[in-house]
mmCIF file of C-alpha atoms and ligand atoms in Angstrom:
data_model
loop_
_atom_site.group_PDB
_atom_site.id
_atom_site.type_symbol
_atom_site.label_atom_id
_atom_site.label_comp_id
_atom_site.label_asym_id
_atom_site.label_seq_id
_atom_site.Cartn_x
_atom_site.Cartn_y
_atom_site.Cartn_z
ATOM 1 C CA MET F 1 14.323 3.669 -7.525
ATOM 2 C CA ALA F 2 14.544 -0.039 -7.003
ATOM 3 C CA LYS F 3 12.029 -2.732 -6.285
ATOM 4 C CA LEU F 4 12.787 -4.367 -2.940
ATOM 5 C CA SER F 5 12.131 -7.963 -1.953
ATOM 6 C CA ILE F 6 9.367 -8.531 0.590
ATOM 7 C CA LEU F 7 9.980 -10.844 3.560
ATOM 8 C CA GLN F 8 7.623 -13.809 3.519
ATOM 9 C CA TYR F 9 5.867 -15.108 6.636
ATOM 10 C CA PRO F 10 6.924 -16.944 8.799
ATOM 11 C CA ASP F 11 10.328 -15.258 8.333
ATOM 12 C CA GLU F 12 11.510 -14.401 11.846
ATOM 13 C CA ARG F 13 12.680 -10.953 10.719
ATOM 14 C CA LEU F 14 8.996 -9.965 10.488
ATOM 15 C CA HIS F 15 8.996 -10.118 14.291
ATOM 16 C CA THR F 16 11.596 -7.348 14.635
ATOM 17 C CA VAL F 17 10.455 -4.213 16.467
ATOM 18 C CA ALA F 18 11.146 -1.106 14.362
ATOM 19 C CA LEU F 19 13.040 1.892 15.753
ATOM 20 C CA PRO F 20 12.066 5.542 15.297
ATOM 21 C CA VAL F 21 13.627 7.405 12.370
ATOM 22 C CA GLN F 22 16.164 9.905 13.739
ATOM 23 C CA ASP F 23 16.879 11.954 10.604
ATOM 24 C CA ILE F 24 14.804 12.203 7.473
ATOM 25 C CA ASP F 25 17.767 12.191 5.118
ATOM 26 C CA ASP F 26 18.394 11.015 1.557
ATOM 27 C CA GLY F 27 18.572 7.423 2.799
ATOM 28 C CA ILE F 28 15.015 7.654 4.164
ATOM 29 C CA ARG F 29 13.771 9.420 1.022
ATOM 30 C CA ARG F 30 15.293 6.661 -1.098
ATOM 31 C CA LEU F 31 13.746 3.998 1.165
ATOM 32 C CA VAL F 32 10.297 5.599 0.780
ATOM 33 C CA ALA F 33 10.666 5.818 -3.027
ATOM 34 C CA ASP F 34 11.777 2.169 -3.218
ATOM 35 C CA MET F 35 8.986 1.042 -0.878
ATOM 36 C CA ALA F 36 6.416 2.906 -3.001
ATOM 37 C CA GLN F 37 7.654 1.203 -6.156
ATOM 38 C CA THR F 38 7.592 -2.166 -4.370
ATOM 39 C CA MET F 39 4.065 -1.663 -3.001
ATOM 40 C CA TYR F 40 2.593 -0.521 -6.328
ATOM 41 C CA ALA F 41 4.346 -3.304 -8.274
ATOM 42 C CA ALA F 42 2.838 -5.875 -5.893
ATOM 43 C CA ASP F 43 -0.586 -4.166 -6.067
ATOM 44 C CA GLY F 44 -0.631 -3.661 -2.303
ATOM 45 C CA ILE F 45 -2.520 -0.961 -0.377
ATOM 46 C CA GLY F 46 0.067 -0.698 2.382
ATOM 47 C CA LEU F 47 3.668 -1.569 3.174
ATOM 48 C CA ALA F 48 5.743 -1.296 6.335
ATOM 49 C CA ALA F 49 9.540 -0.913 6.259
ATOM 50 C CA THR F 50 9.701 -4.087 8.387
ATOM 51 C CA GLN F 51 8.477 -6.068 5.362
ATOM 52 C CA VAL F 52 11.500 -4.993 3.300
ATOM 53 C CA ASP F 53 13.824 -5.832 6.205
ATOM 54 C CA VAL F 54 14.422 -2.219 7.252
ATOM 55 C CA HIS F 55 13.518 -1.901 10.910
ATOM 56 C CA LEU F 56 12.545 1.765 11.099
ATOM 57 C CA ARG F 57 9.124 3.309 11.782
ATOM 58 C CA VAL F 58 8.082 4.021 8.192
ATOM 59 C CA ILE F 59 4.787 2.979 6.618
ATOM 60 C CA LEU F 60 3.154 3.647 3.261
ATOM 61 C CA VAL F 61 -0.565 3.478 2.553
ATOM 62 C CA ASP F 62 -2.540 4.024 -0.648
ATOM 63 C CA ILE F 63 -6.106 2.756 -0.674
ATOM 64 C CA SER F 64 -7.124 4.824 -3.744
ATOM 65 C CA GLU F 65 -8.415 3.164 -6.925
ATOM 66 C CA SER F 66 -6.243 5.516 -8.991
ATOM 67 C CA ARG F 67 -3.089 4.446 -7.071
ATOM 68 C CA ASN F 68 -1.825 8.000 -6.795
ATOM 69 C CA GLU F 69 -2.707 9.022 -3.225
ATOM 70 C CA LEU F 70 0.400 7.873 -1.438
ATOM 71 C CA LEU F 71 0.393 8.482 2.292
ATOM 72 C CA VAL F 72 3.835 8.372 3.920
ATOM 73 C CA LEU F 73 3.871 8.032 7.700
ATOM 74 C CA ILE F 74 7.198 8.382 9.491
ATOM 75 C CA ASN F 75 7.290 7.650 13.216
ATOM 76 C CA PRO F 76 3.496 7.215 13.328
ATOM 77 C CA GLU F 77 1.824 7.105 16.737
ATOM 78 C CA VAL F 78 -1.826 6.534 17.572
ATOM 79 C CA ILE F 79 -3.318 9.420 19.551
ATOM 80 C CA LYS F 80 -6.856 8.060 19.825
ATOM 81 C CA MET F 81 -8.816 5.109 18.516
ATOM 82 C CA GLY F 82 -12.298 3.763 18.983
ATOM 83 C CA GLY F 83 -15.162 1.630 17.739
ATOM 84 C CA SER F 84 -14.831 -1.836 16.333
ATOM 85 C CA GLU F 85 -14.912 -3.143 12.798
ATOM 86 C CA GLU F 86 -14.012 -6.392 11.075
ATOM 87 C CA PHE F 87 -12.331 -6.512 7.664
ATOM 88 C CA GLU F 88 -10.963 -9.328 5.591
ATOM 89 C CA GLU F 89 -7.239 -8.601 5.449
ATOM 90 C CA GLY F 90 -4.399 -9.726 3.264
ATOM 91 C CA CYS F 91 -0.686 -9.000 3.384
ATOM 92 C CA LEU F 92 2.132 -8.889 0.844
ATOM 93 C CA SER F 93 4.126 -11.075 3.267
ATOM 94 C CA LEU F 94 1.457 -13.832 3.048
ATOM 95 C CA PRO F 95 0.260 -14.014 -0.571
ATOM 96 C CA ASP F 96 -3.170 -15.605 -1.108
ATOM 97 C CA ILE F 97 -4.088 -15.659 2.590
ATOM 98 C CA TYR F 98 -7.168 -13.613 3.546
ATOM 99 C CA GLU F 99 -8.602 -13.629 7.058
ATOM 100 C CA LYS F 100 -11.042 -11.521 9.041
ATOM 101 C CA VAL F 101 -9.513 -9.389 11.796
ATOM 102 C CA LYS F 102 -11.369 -7.158 14.248
ATOM 103 C CA ARG F 103 -9.804 -3.753 14.820
ATOM 104 C CA ALA F 104 -10.704 -0.213 15.897
ATOM 105 C CA ALA F 105 -13.171 1.388 13.465
ATOM 106 C CA TRP F 106 -11.392 4.769 13.493
ATOM 107 C CA LEU F 107 -8.177 6.276 14.705
ATOM 108 C CA ARG F 108 -6.285 9.524 14.931
ATOM 109 C CA ILE F 109 -2.548 9.383 14.384
ATOM 110 C CA ARG F 110 0.378 11.742 14.516
ATOM 111 C CA ALA F 111 3.355 11.280 12.180
ATOM 112 C CA LEU F 112 6.092 13.109 10.300
ATOM 113 C CA ASP F 113 5.964 13.714 6.565
ATOM 114 C CA LEU F 114 8.949 13.409 4.209
ATOM 115 C CA ASP F 115 10.034 16.960 5.111
ATOM 116 C CA GLY F 116 10.082 16.046 8.785
ATOM 117 C CA LYS F 117 6.963 18.129 9.442
ATOM 118 C CA PRO F 118 4.566 16.704 12.061
ATOM 119 C CA PHE F 119 0.931 16.260 11.048
ATOM 120 C CA GLU F 120 -2.191 14.575 12.351
ATOM 121 C CA LEU F 121 -4.581 12.404 10.419
ATOM 122 C CA GLN F 122 -7.992 10.962 11.176
ATOM 123 C CA ALA F 123 -8.978 7.772 9.366
ATOM 124 C CA ASP F 124 -11.823 5.297 9.343
ATOM 125 C CA GLY F 125 -12.961 2.338 7.227
ATOM 126 C CA LEU F 126 -10.414 0.611 5.002
ATOM 127 C CA LYS F 127 -7.783 3.296 5.622
ATOM 128 C CA ALA F 128 -8.023 2.869 9.410
ATOM 129 C CA MET F 129 -7.737 -0.901 9.026
ATOM 130 C CA CYS F 130 -4.729 -0.578 6.739
ATOM 131 C CA ILE F 131 -2.894 1.838 9.063
ATOM 132 C CA GLN F 132 -3.459 -0.487 12.047
ATOM 133 C CA HIS F 133 -2.219 -3.458 10.002
ATOM 134 C CA GLU F 134 0.980 -1.573 9.077
ATOM 135 C CA LEU F 135 1.477 -0.322 12.657
ATOM 136 C CA ASP F 136 1.366 -3.973 13.739
ATOM 137 C CA HIS F 137 4.244 -4.732 11.337
ATOM 138 C CA LEU F 138 6.327 -2.014 13.023
ATOM 139 C CA ARG F 139 5.909 -3.743 16.363
ATOM 140 C CA GLY F 140 6.816 -7.085 14.833
ATOM 141 C CA MET F 141 3.328 -8.493 14.464
ATOM 142 C CA VAL F 142 1.767 -10.085 11.379
ATOM 143 C CA PHE F 143 -2.051 -9.885 10.998
ATOM 144 C CA VAL F 144 -2.636 -13.638 11.263
ATOM 145 C CA GLU F 145 -1.168 -13.459 14.777
ATOM 146 C CA HIS F 146 -4.473 -11.860 15.827
ATOM 147 C CA LEU F 147 -6.143 -15.227 15.071
ATOM 148 C CA SER F 148 -6.462 -18.288 17.296
ATOM 149 C CA GLN F 149 -3.538 -20.712 17.597
ATOM 150 C CA LYS F 150 -5.547 -23.287 15.658
ATOM 151 C CA ASN F 151 -6.151 -20.909 12.746
ATOM 152 C CA GLN F 152 -2.493 -19.859 12.726
ATOM 153 C CA LEU F 153 -1.440 -23.503 12.414
ATOM 154 C CA ARG F 154 -3.923 -24.000 9.551
ATOM 155 C CA ILE F 155 -2.403 -20.988 7.735
ATOM 156 C CA LEU F 156 1.183 -22.155 8.350
ATOM 157 C CA SER F 157 0.424 -25.546 6.839
ATOM 158 C CA ALA F 158 -1.327 -23.921 3.848
ATOM 159 C CA LEU F 159 1.774 -21.752 3.304
ATOM 160 C CA ALA F 160 4.058 -24.785 3.623
ATOM 161 C CA ARG F 161 1.987 -26.549 0.940
ATOM 162 C CA GLN F 162 2.289 -23.488 -1.366
ATOM 163 C CA THR F 163 6.081 -23.492 -0.911
ATOM 164 C CA THR F 164 6.317 -27.232 -1.655
ATOM 165 C CA GLN F 165 4.256 -26.778 -4.826
ATOM 166 C CA VAL F 166 6.456 -23.899 -6.015
ATOM 167 C CA ARG F 167 9.614 -25.949 -5.310
ATOM 168 C CA GLY F 168 8.072 -28.886 -7.187
ATOM 169 C CA ARG F 169 7.375 -26.721 -10.210
ATOM 170 C CA GLN F 170 10.874 -25.283 -10.154
ATOM 171 C CA LYS F 171 12.325 -28.783 -10.148
ATOM 172 C CA ILE F 172 10.423 -29.657 -13.324
ATOM 173 C CA ARG F 173 11.868 -26.636 -15.095
HETATM 174 NI NI1 NI H 201 1.054 -6.694 5.914
#
């Protein structure tokens, strides 16, 4: 297993549309293992392959406190969704940025597991939010792109300030 590096917004590669996985082979199993290590190391509750610059329809979710209920969704598709709920979201591709996003309150999805077996899953609450957030990544969308233009500009300038500060610190050392 290896920890992968996570693309940071506004990296253009985050706007890539992911393709379906054709074969669940050793390469995919290794990708999932590496993504799991990366997500847990960063203390995230979800990670899309897009974020590690692999443009295939693979997402990982674990909203458990114990951090041992890994959900692997390969080629996930929404069958049904409904209701409306707002959560404050964050993303490993935008550290320290938290914004409220309105999404469906529940959804039913179909996906393949690591053995290539299809299954269906119903989710609501935080899990439903997290799955929708990761599905957005697969279609090349980052959660802040749900916000108004004005708020997106505010976030971009906050991120630019963070980067400048980090560069400044590095210069001193
Ligand atoms: Ni994200």
